[in-house]
Amino acid sequence: MCGIVGYVGYKPVTDILMDGLEQLEYRGYDSSGIAVMCEKEIRVYKAVGKLQNLREELKGHENEFNSSTMGIGHIRWATHGAPTVLNAHPHTCNCGGLVIVHNGIIENYKELKEELIKTGCIFRSETDTEVVAHLVAKKYDKCKNLTEAVRLASKEIEGAYALCVMHKDCKQKLVITKRNAPLVVGVGINEFYAASDVPAIIKHTNKAVYLNDNQIATLTPEKMELIDADGNKIEPKAEILPWEPVALSKMGYKHFMLKEIHEQPDVIRNILVGKLHAPDENIVLDEVKLTKETLKNLNRIQIIACGTSLHAAMIGKYLIEGFCGIAVDVEASSEYIYRKTVTDEHTLVIGVSQSGETADTLTAIKQSKARGSHILIITNRPDSAMAREADSLIPVNAGIEVSVAATKSYIAQLMAFYLLALYMSEVKESMAKTDLTSLKAELMILPQKIEQILAHKEDIQNVARVYANTKDFIYIARGINYPTALEGALKLKEISYINATGYPAGELKHGPIAMLDDTMPVLSILMNGSVYEKLLSNSEEAKARNARMIALTNSKDEKLSHLFEHIIRVPDVPEIFSPIIAMIPLQLIAYYIAEFLGKDVDQPRNLAKSVTVE
Ligand code: M6R
């Protein structure tokens, strides 16, 4: 969701900016632009659509920017105003001397705009961002100091922002700042990079400084100067990023999504390292900073998340309630933040987020933190804003996920919940030791079972081919796999744009059954266990309405072929682990259908990987 890059140093800047933007493409965007410091002026180039269009736009202008060594770039995911060239960033002040890129939302832009218009500012776009360009320029005109101008302007701005600013008078100076939006500085030798995320800089350097909210950095080729909102100097703390550039390659797979689906066995192995050594040993979860006494007495947990992370949270509820007998509420962050919620210092609040930057979840976490709750964050980005709010942090270590559709990060989140629920039940002694031992033994062999599914992925591809042209899809399940049905449907709609819905199968007869006829595929997630027979009856009901029935099952029952037109078989596991095993074929079905339809699998339309606006 919008991405910014900046560079100041000695190398030709355009390639660095374009490459950086390409690495941020996964965030989702619909237009792009760059601004480069040329000999006499700053030049701005913009285009609507994919980065390739911006590359075309740059062609023929090389002599204008070939010797330039400073610039800023942006990919825009439209919020205020349509995706047009005028609305694309960078935005400029009246004279074009000051240029900015912005990620986030300026909440008081209307008020600021009215005031700025009165002072002669001419607005060319419909964006909230343009007010910042005019505002900083006004401040600069008075103080003639770009850092000070950004500092003064940021005092008047409300909302979320990461900003990169340059001025034609400051030939080798970038000023950057942030509030509630990600921004990282890459530290090179006689050069600095700025970016919304690590992939844009990791090729060049693994040394980075993360800005805290309201800090302002001034970057020149020689040095980085950091101040707080009051102008006090701060010593920048550089850290070494634990990232390999190779993680950003498709490694021979056609899409990142397919590669990430195949990484899932190793993702599970990774998260178990150091936490589960042997089935008869206790889980080690030093990341949980609550005392054992507090955990024993805990009687309420609130989990907040969005999208796929919300589905992982719903399964987390089943696990924690089932293993530990603690009441768990799960809520979409976007709903949670706008009602009177009841959490306090006696509630454990768990935030789940792949990116760790999702605006709604971040706000919810901050609200709960202010009420005194202990905040436990489950995220794939231990360098994220949410991680910085955490009292306890469980990094899921799935490695960077480039595809917008979450796959391996979901499985990693589920693993975090299995480990947490097992750990809590050991602390609370809420389960028999023998049961715990056999569950842990099963957990450890999940990677091999996923590998068995992946080895037969062509069978799933064949089923996907049959249904690639359907308009609607229904996924049904019960119990712990109801969230699996929701997640399977979400995957399909995200990347193929087919209307797919997940239902708890018992609800079919309360309404959705009216939709069933011989054009409607119904995929039944039929896993051995407590609700198997119930779901079988619900599947019969759907079949009786002529729906096209597909089973995803670990049952060996041969008679299922009378009821189901297609059967996708997966290895058997205890019911409690079936959400992991069931999810792999559902990811593959979504992937293959989208691929058959020729969709942009890794960057589906309208979606962003990191949703940093509410
Ligand atoms: O980074 P988060 O896990 O907080 O993101 C939440 C959702 O935006 C995300 O899961 C979204 O639904 C994905 N596109 C799912 O594939």
XYZ file of C-alpha atoms and ligand atoms in Angstrom:
630
model
C 0.000 0.000 0.000
C 2.074 2.878 -1.378
C 5.805 2.496 -1.177
C 8.509 5.107 -1.068
C 12.188 5.026 -1.903
C 14.900 7.650 -1.715
C 18.610 7.778 -2.454
C 21.435 10.220 -1.929
C 25.001 9.250 -2.749
C 27.244 8.914 -5.766
C 25.562 6.291 -7.997
C 23.166 7.028 -10.881
C 19.918 7.406 -9.014
C 17.269 6.412 -11.559
C 18.206 2.727 -11.643
C 18.301 2.599 -7.851
C 14.860 4.187 -7.579
C 13.270 2.032 -10.271
C 14.763 -1.142 -8.855
C 13.699 -0.155 -5.333
C 10.135 0.475 -6.499
C 10.117 -2.876 -8.243
C 11.045 -4.554 -4.955
C 8.102 -2.779 -3.304
C 5.608 -3.730 -6.017
C 4.266 -6.485 -3.777
C 2.736 -3.775 -1.567
C 0.152 -3.081 -4.272
C -0.119 0.076 -6.418
C -1.838 1.628 -9.388
C 0.529 4.448 -10.437
C 4.135 5.440 -9.864
C 6.600 8.270 -10.177
C 10.101 9.480 -9.444
C 11.761 12.861 -8.927
C 15.466 13.323 -9.565
C 17.775 16.200 -8.795
C 19.149 17.417 -12.117
C 21.713 20.112 -12.731
C 19.359 23.088 -12.662
C 16.072 21.725 -11.387
C 14.209 18.753 -10.031
C 12.563 16.666 -12.742
C 9.463 14.590 -12.096
C 8.294 11.596 -14.169
C 5.026 9.765 -13.534
C 2.818 7.081 -15.072
C -0.412 5.251 -14.391
C -0.422 1.459 -14.091
C 2.532 -0.860 -13.834
C 6.133 0.282 -13.384
C 6.806 -0.698 -16.970
C 4.746 2.342 -17.992
C 7.023 4.573 -15.935
C 10.055 2.942 -17.570
C 8.540 3.815 -20.962
C 7.968 7.366 -19.752
C 11.646 7.700 -18.819
C 12.821 6.571 -22.255
C 14.283 9.418 -24.279
C 14.880 11.551 -21.177
C 18.120 9.822 -20.154
C 20.275 12.843 -20.881
C 18.231 14.834 -18.311
C 18.998 12.546 -15.387
C 21.988 10.381 -16.304
C 24.361 12.192 -13.973
C 21.860 12.578 -11.129
C 22.778 10.965 -7.787
C 19.800 11.949 -5.646
C 16.103 11.300 -5.967
C 12.876 9.945 -4.541
C 10.314 7.504 -5.909
C 6.824 6.264 -5.130
C 4.269 3.637 -5.993
C 0.754 4.841 -5.201
C -2.251 2.822 -4.099
C -5.054 5.313 -4.646
C -6.965 6.554 -1.600
C -7.736 10.239 -2.255
C -8.395 10.649 -5.963
C -8.320 8.167 -8.830
C -5.118 6.576 -10.126
C -4.149 9.318 -12.599
C -0.882 10.978 -13.552
C -1.938 14.147 -11.743
C -2.610 12.256 -8.531
C 0.536 10.137 -8.764
C 3.461 11.132 -6.539
C 5.890 12.909 -6.303
C 3.953 16.097 -5.567
C 5.414 19.564 -5.743
C 4.840 23.056 -4.396
C 3.708 25.895 -6.695
C 7.123 26.496 -8.266
C 8.178 22.825 -8.410
C 11.220 23.554 -6.255
C 10.127 21.268 -3.430
C 9.126 17.679 -4.085
C 7.748 15.011 -1.777
C 6.583 11.396 -1.730
C 4.251 10.140 0.980
C 2.870 6.871 2.296
C -0.104 7.141 4.647
C -3.104 9.414 5.041
C -3.174 13.058 6.077
C -6.372 13.244 8.095
C -6.619 17.033 8.389
C -5.780 17.681 4.742
C -9.049 19.504 4.026
C -8.472 22.106 6.745
C -4.830 22.519 5.727
C -5.790 22.820 2.072
C -8.302 25.604 2.769
C -5.661 27.591 4.656
C -2.996 27.002 2.022
C -5.299 28.065 -0.817
C -5.880 31.362 1.016
C -2.109 31.950 0.962
C -1.875 31.409 -2.793
C -1.114 27.689 -3.107
C -2.404 26.162 -6.311
C -3.504 22.544 -6.019
C -3.225 20.313 -9.049
C -4.241 16.935 -7.613
C -7.057 15.500 -5.511
C -4.621 13.924 -3.067
C -4.176 14.524 0.631
C -0.417 14.447 0.023
C -0.186 17.632 -1.981
C -0.959 19.725 1.102
C 2.290 18.502 2.641
C 4.303 19.693 -0.359
C 2.790 23.180 -0.085
C 3.017 23.254 3.700
C 6.696 22.291 3.831
C 7.467 24.732 1.013
C 5.813 27.588 2.956
C 7.879 26.749 6.021
C 11.025 26.498 3.912
C 10.427 29.880 2.320
C 10.550 31.386 5.816
C 13.348 29.440 7.513
C 15.479 28.369 4.523
C 16.289 25.099 6.303
C 14.729 21.952 4.845
C 14.991 19.863 8.018
C 13.421 22.617 10.090
C 10.704 23.108 7.472
C 9.780 19.406 7.645
C 9.860 19.491 11.439
C 7.552 22.510 11.631
C 5.176 21.117 9.019
C 4.922 17.742 10.749
C 3.638 19.510 13.866
C 0.606 20.638 11.878
C -0.094 17.350 10.123
C -2.509 14.822 11.619
C -2.619 11.234 10.445
C -0.130 8.670 9.261
C 2.843 9.374 7.074
C 6.245 8.366 5.884
C 7.697 11.279 3.916
C 10.715 11.801 1.730
C 11.384 15.431 0.787
C 13.893 17.226 -1.435
C 14.393 20.841 -2.458
C 16.155 22.264 -5.491
C 18.340 24.483 -3.251
C 19.684 21.469 -1.342
C 21.475 19.563 -4.056
C 22.631 16.678 -1.852
C 20.099 16.509 0.940
C 17.080 14.289 1.563
C 14.856 14.874 4.554
C 12.662 12.036 5.741
C 10.245 11.523 8.607
C 7.476 9.187 9.708
C 4.499 8.690 12.001
C 2.543 5.422 12.091
C 3.948 4.317 8.739
C 7.069 2.280 8.052
C 10.365 3.854 6.990
C 13.838 2.360 7.038
C 17.181 3.957 6.176
C 19.837 1.835 4.456
C 23.340 2.874 5.411
C 26.054 2.578 2.761
C 29.495 4.143 2.392
C 29.009 7.728 1.235
C 25.393 6.955 0.414
C 22.019 6.470 2.118
C 18.830 4.787 1.014
C 15.330 5.355 2.379
C 12.456 2.958 1.829
C 9.100 1.757 3.085
C 10.493 -1.745 3.397
C 13.722 -3.693 3.450
C 13.399 -5.395 0.022
C 14.064 -2.018 -1.632
C 17.472 -1.659 0.024
C 18.757 -5.130 0.853
C 20.592 -5.518 -2.454
C 22.728 -2.505 -1.578
C 23.261 -2.786 2.160
C 22.273 -4.864 5.165
C 22.992 -2.034 7.604
C 19.848 -0.119 8.521
C 18.345 2.423 10.882
C 14.634 2.225 11.683
C 13.111 5.613 12.373
C 10.783 5.943 15.340
C 7.602 7.968 15.018
C 8.140 11.732 14.728
C 11.885 11.463 14.205
C 13.328 13.447 11.304
C 16.441 12.313 9.457
C 18.577 14.478 7.208
C 20.572 12.400 4.745
C 23.568 13.630 2.784
C 26.170 11.366 1.141
C 28.474 11.789 4.143
C 26.141 11.516 7.099
C 22.753 10.907 8.643
C 21.538 13.380 11.240
C 18.568 12.473 13.378
C 16.382 14.728 15.521
C 13.126 14.317 17.437
C 9.970 16.395 16.995
C 11.405 19.115 19.267
C 14.655 19.351 17.354
C 16.788 17.470 19.898
C 19.653 15.469 18.382
C 19.472 11.676 18.549
C 22.262 9.222 17.817
C 21.064 6.942 14.974
C 21.347 3.265 15.929
C 22.196 1.073 12.960
C 21.400 -2.629 12.996
C 22.345 -5.499 10.722
C 19.348 -6.849 8.840
C 18.921 -10.621 8.957
C 17.888 -10.739 5.301
C 19.197 -12.578 2.264
C 18.601 -10.963 -1.146
C 17.919 -14.478 -2.483
C 14.682 -14.535 -0.495
C 13.331 -12.096 -3.050
C 13.860 -14.395 -6.010
C 11.222 -16.750 -7.456
C 13.792 -19.574 -7.470
C 12.444 -21.033 -10.702
C 8.770 -20.973 -9.714
C 6.374 -19.172 -12.031
C 5.019 -17.020 -9.213
C 6.077 -16.049 -5.709
C 2.816 -17.501 -4.429
C 3.681 -20.975 -5.709
C 7.181 -20.700 -4.282
C 5.778 -19.592 -0.924
C 3.281 -22.471 -0.860
C 6.207 -24.872 -1.372
C 8.195 -23.261 1.429
C 5.596 -24.210 4.023
C 7.136 -27.472 5.245
C 10.363 -25.587 6.028
C 8.433 -22.729 7.595
C 7.001 -25.221 10.091
C 10.413 -26.761 10.738
C 11.918 -23.288 11.308
C 9.350 -22.175 13.825
C 9.796 -25.365 15.831
C 13.561 -24.871 16.150
C 14.449 -24.128 19.745
C 10.813 -24.370 20.845
C 9.972 -28.047 20.525
C 12.890 -30.471 20.765
C 11.101 -33.752 21.410
C 7.502 -34.825 22.049
C 8.169 -35.625 25.682
C 9.892 -32.299 26.370
C 8.127 -29.098 27.362
C 7.578 -26.324 24.827
C 10.110 -23.499 25.227
C 8.426 -20.172 24.617
C 10.655 -17.589 26.245
C 9.038 -14.993 23.988
C 5.993 -14.990 26.280
C 6.911 -12.533 28.993
C 3.909 -13.143 31.245
C 4.839 -14.890 34.463
C 3.649 -18.476 34.831
C 1.516 -17.300 37.740
C -0.240 -14.711 35.560
C -0.767 -17.275 32.814
C -2.294 -19.729 35.262
C -4.782 -17.144 36.469
C -5.615 -15.643 33.107
C -9.320 -15.877 32.376
C -9.728 -13.817 29.232
C -7.886 -13.337 25.983
C -8.784 -10.952 23.168
C -7.322 -11.588 19.713
C -7.408 -8.881 17.063
C -6.407 -9.160 13.410
C -7.533 -8.585 9.821
C -7.999 -10.747 6.728
C -6.019 -13.960 6.682
C -4.520 -13.173 10.078
C -8.072 -12.971 11.425
C -8.706 -16.514 10.187
C -5.542 -17.696 11.940
C -6.828 -15.931 15.063
C -10.167 -17.786 14.828
C -8.301 -21.090 14.833
C -6.187 -19.776 17.708
C -9.432 -19.386 19.684
C -10.323 -23.042 19.144
C -6.873 -24.105 20.273
C -6.556 -21.948 23.370
C -10.100 -22.610 24.534
C -9.744 -26.322 23.738
C -6.332 -26.858 25.313
C -6.434 -24.384 28.185
C -10.085 -23.615 28.965
C -9.499 -19.852 28.773
C -12.248 -17.746 27.167
C -11.047 -16.161 23.936
C -12.744 -13.436 21.895
C -11.675 -12.785 18.319
C -12.539 -9.632 16.450
C -11.648 -7.869 13.216
C -9.454 -4.937 14.199
C -11.467 -2.537 12.045
C -14.577 -3.285 14.122
C -12.765 -3.445 17.418
C -11.415 0.080 17.287
C -14.720 1.885 16.856
C -16.733 0.543 19.764
C -16.454 0.574 23.510
C -14.324 -2.497 24.066
C -13.753 -4.000 27.460
C -10.124 -4.897 27.935
C -7.979 -4.026 30.899
C -4.836 -5.046 32.727
C -6.336 -8.496 33.334
C -6.814 -9.219 29.632
C -4.123 -10.669 27.425
C -4.468 -9.014 24.030
C -2.979 -10.864 21.069
C -2.404 -9.001 17.810
C -1.802 -11.113 14.715
C -0.346 -9.605 11.571
C 1.909 -10.817 8.802
C 3.207 -7.320 8.056
C 3.016 -5.917 11.560
C 1.967 -2.642 9.935
C -1.797 -3.066 9.354
C -3.263 0.252 10.472
C -6.461 -1.122 12.071
C -4.635 -3.765 14.083
C -1.947 -1.297 15.129
C -4.579 1.140 16.389
C -6.410 -1.638 18.249
C -3.165 -2.723 19.878
C -2.372 0.815 20.972
C -5.858 1.247 22.432
C -5.537 -1.953 24.467
C -2.035 -1.083 25.559
C -3.268 2.264 26.858
C -5.813 0.354 28.974
C -3.033 -1.651 30.566
C -3.414 -4.987 28.759
C -0.371 -7.152 28.125
C 0.219 -7.105 24.360
C 1.407 -10.272 22.631
C 2.193 -9.871 18.950
C 2.401 -12.731 16.453
C 4.035 -11.386 13.303
C 6.322 -12.240 10.435
C 8.034 -8.851 10.775
C 9.883 -8.482 14.080
C 11.062 -5.109 12.716
C 7.521 -3.759 12.367
C 5.518 -1.080 14.172
C 3.399 -3.716 15.939
C 6.476 -5.572 17.119
C 7.667 -2.357 18.713
C 4.403 -2.122 20.708
C 4.706 -5.704 21.985
C 5.223 -6.752 25.569
C 5.664 -10.291 24.245
C 6.678 -10.946 20.652
C 6.417 -14.250 18.796
C 8.136 -13.834 15.418
C 6.877 -16.541 13.076
C 10.029 -16.548 10.908
C 8.316 -17.434 7.637
C 10.806 -15.346 5.642
C 9.652 -12.530 3.420
C 6.316 -13.179 1.751
C 6.195 -11.330 -1.562
C 2.900 -12.539 -2.985
C 0.045 -10.331 -1.807
C -2.025 -13.412 -0.975
C -0.812 -14.686 2.369
C 0.074 -18.399 2.378
C 3.180 -19.345 4.316
C 2.695 -16.544 6.822
C -0.767 -17.998 7.607
C 0.639 -21.468 8.254
C 3.368 -19.876 10.384
C 0.742 -17.932 12.386
C -1.166 -21.169 12.971
C 2.033 -22.787 14.194
C 2.554 -19.901 16.615
C -0.943 -20.547 17.990
C -0.311 -24.311 18.326
C 2.883 -23.612 20.248
C 1.256 -20.944 22.399
C -1.788 -23.086 23.228
C 0.371 -26.120 24.029
C 2.746 -23.999 26.105
C -0.129 -22.456 28.071
C -1.716 -25.809 28.684
C 1.607 -27.119 30.012
C 1.845 -24.132 32.349
C -1.782 -24.504 33.437
C -1.537 -28.307 33.529
C -4.875 -28.340 31.756
C -4.207 -31.453 29.657
C -2.965 -34.946 30.412
C 0.779 -35.295 29.804
C 0.255 -38.290 27.500
C -2.165 -36.312 25.322
C 0.291 -33.438 25.130
C 3.103 -35.788 24.147
C 1.138 -37.364 21.325
C -0.004 -33.948 20.037
C 3.590 -32.704 20.000
C 4.687 -35.833 18.129
C 2.029 -35.165 15.464
C 3.004 -31.505 15.257
C 6.582 -32.459 14.477
C 5.645 -34.620 11.492
C 3.344 -32.080 9.826
C 6.062 -30.927 7.360
C 6.354 -34.422 5.834
C 2.578 -34.589 5.434
C 2.539 -31.264 3.599
C 5.331 -32.534 1.371
C 3.133 -35.526 0.484
C 0.376 -33.139 -0.628
C 2.772 -31.019 -2.668
C 4.145 -34.127 -4.358
C 0.670 -34.706 -5.844
C -0.178 -31.117 -6.665
C -1.046 -32.039 -10.272
C -4.178 -33.836 -8.962
C -5.268 -30.570 -7.368
C -4.384 -28.682 -10.543
C -6.685 -31.026 -12.484
C -9.600 -30.296 -10.169
C -8.882 -26.564 -10.371
C -8.992 -26.713 -14.171
C -12.554 -28.118 -14.038
C -13.831 -25.207 -11.944
C -11.763 -22.357 -13.385
C -14.717 -20.857 -15.229
C -17.322 -20.926 -12.485
C -18.734 -17.628 -11.309
C -19.348 -18.564 -7.671
C -17.877 -20.998 -5.183
C -18.983 -22.133 -1.758
C -16.680 -23.645 0.874
C -18.293 -25.435 3.788
C -16.816 -26.825 6.988
C -17.577 -27.135 10.671
C -15.725 -26.715 13.923
C -12.050 -25.901 13.739
C -12.159 -25.872 9.950
C -14.823 -23.208 9.616
C -12.013 -20.580 9.533
C -10.287 -22.822 6.963
C -13.370 -22.472 4.748
C -13.240 -18.697 5.175
C -9.547 -18.612 4.344
C -9.933 -20.937 1.337
C -12.676 -18.692 -0.033
C -10.631 -15.549 0.652
C -7.658 -16.972 -1.251
C -9.830 -17.754 -4.256
C -11.548 -14.382 -4.415
C -8.334 -12.430 -3.826
C -6.435 -13.811 -6.773
C -9.070 -15.097 -9.210
C -11.843 -12.522 -8.470
C -14.371 -15.381 -8.349
C -17.153 -14.818 -5.842
C -16.305 -17.344 -3.116
C -17.840 -17.645 0.327
C -17.059 -19.790 3.345
C -19.914 -21.018 5.526
C -20.200 -23.052 8.703
C -22.019 -25.966 7.070
C -24.782 -26.010 9.680
C -25.782 -22.537 8.492
C -26.403 -23.638 4.888
C -30.031 -24.478 5.536
C -30.610 -21.108 7.174
C -30.274 -19.229 3.908
C -27.367 -19.988 1.577
C -28.927 -23.276 0.438
C -31.315 -21.170 -1.665
C -28.417 -20.382 -3.990
C -27.589 -24.003 -4.772
C -28.161 -25.508 -8.201
C -26.125 -27.432 -10.737
C -23.933 -24.407 -11.498
C -22.704 -24.000 -7.949
C -19.595 -25.873 -6.771
C -19.611 -26.649 -3.057
C -16.287 -27.669 -1.565
C -16.673 -29.585 1.655
C -13.684 -29.627 4.045
C -14.454 -33.061 5.392
C -11.841 -33.929 8.000
C -11.962 -36.979 10.257
C -13.068 -36.058 13.758
C -15.916 -34.760 15.868
C -17.954 -33.110 13.105
C -17.253 -35.522 10.234
C -20.712 -37.135 10.205
C -22.452 -33.789 10.638
C -20.616 -32.316 7.699
C -21.352 -35.385 5.632
C -25.088 -34.812 6.232
C -24.728 -31.136 5.289
C -22.942 -32.217 2.104
C -25.840 -34.595 1.335
C -28.237 -31.682 1.738
C -26.221 -29.650 -0.774
C -26.019 -32.587 -3.174
C -29.803 -32.976 -2.987
C -30.026 -29.424 -4.410
C -27.877 -30.520 -7.382
C -24.765 -28.617 -6.279
C -21.485 -29.805 -7.794
C -19.799 -31.418 -4.810
C -16.060 -31.486 -4.146
C -14.554 -33.110 -1.045
C -11.288 -32.193 0.572
C -10.828 -35.085 2.941
C -8.492 -37.293 4.912
C -11.121 -40.010 5.126
C -10.402 -43.266 3.357
C -14.118 -43.969 2.878
C -14.507 -45.210 -0.714
C -18.251 -44.529 -0.630
C -17.620 -40.794 -0.724
C -17.379 -41.030 -4.500
C -21.199 -41.476 -4.639
C -21.637 -38.075 -3.119
C -18.707 -36.096 -4.502
C -17.843 -35.413 -8.127
C -14.207 -34.737 -7.186
C -12.300 -35.874 -4.124
C -9.000 -34.319 -3.031
C -7.378 -36.638 -0.526
C -4.867 -35.471 2.070
C -2.892 -37.422 4.717
C -4.615 -38.211 7.972
C -3.877 -36.078 11.042
C -5.611 -35.568 14.377
C -8.571 -33.236 13.858
C -6.851 -30.455 15.765
C -4.107 -30.223 13.100
C -6.416 -30.581 10.115
C -6.521 -26.778 9.448
C -2.866 -26.973 8.389
C -3.265 -30.003 6.163
C -6.530 -28.767 4.626
C -5.167 -25.343 3.785
C -2.465 -26.488 1.378
C -4.853 -27.833 -1.315
C -7.074 -24.775 -0.884
C -4.115 -22.488 -1.554
C -3.238 -24.583 -4.605
C -6.807 -24.549 -5.934
C -6.880 -20.755 -5.704
C -3.448 -20.511 -7.288
C -4.184 -22.815 -10.223
C -7.594 -21.288 -10.942
C -6.070 -17.782 -10.990
C -3.251 -19.039 -13.165
C -5.661 -20.699 -15.631
C -7.581 -17.446 -15.804
C -4.364 -15.556 -16.533
C -4.680 -13.308 -13.481
C -1.831 -11.357 -11.951
C -1.357 -13.942 -9.192
C 1.268 -12.163 -7.093
C -0.212 -8.686 -7.384
C -3.987 -8.984 -7.558
C -5.885 -5.868 -8.536
C -6.894 -3.390 -5.824
C -5.006 -5.227 -3.075
C -1.997 -4.212 -1.035
C 0.350 -6.396 0.963
C 0.705 -3.979 3.781
C -2.499 -2.060 4.534
C -1.255 1.016 6.305
C -4.484 3.034 6.092
C -7.650 2.436 8.104
O -0.292 -7.921 7.455
P -1.582 -8.419 8.032
O -1.548 -9.865 8.336
O -2.019 -7.607 9.229
O -2.634 -8.178 6.898
C -3.990 -8.424 7.093
C -4.721 -8.547 5.785
O -4.627 -7.357 5.057
C -4.151 -9.684 4.942
O -4.206 -10.897 5.624
C -4.912 -9.817 3.630
O -6.191 -10.298 3.871
C -4.121 -10.710 2.685
N -4.182 -10.175 1.376
C -4.547 -12.111 2.700
O -4.071 -12.881 1.677
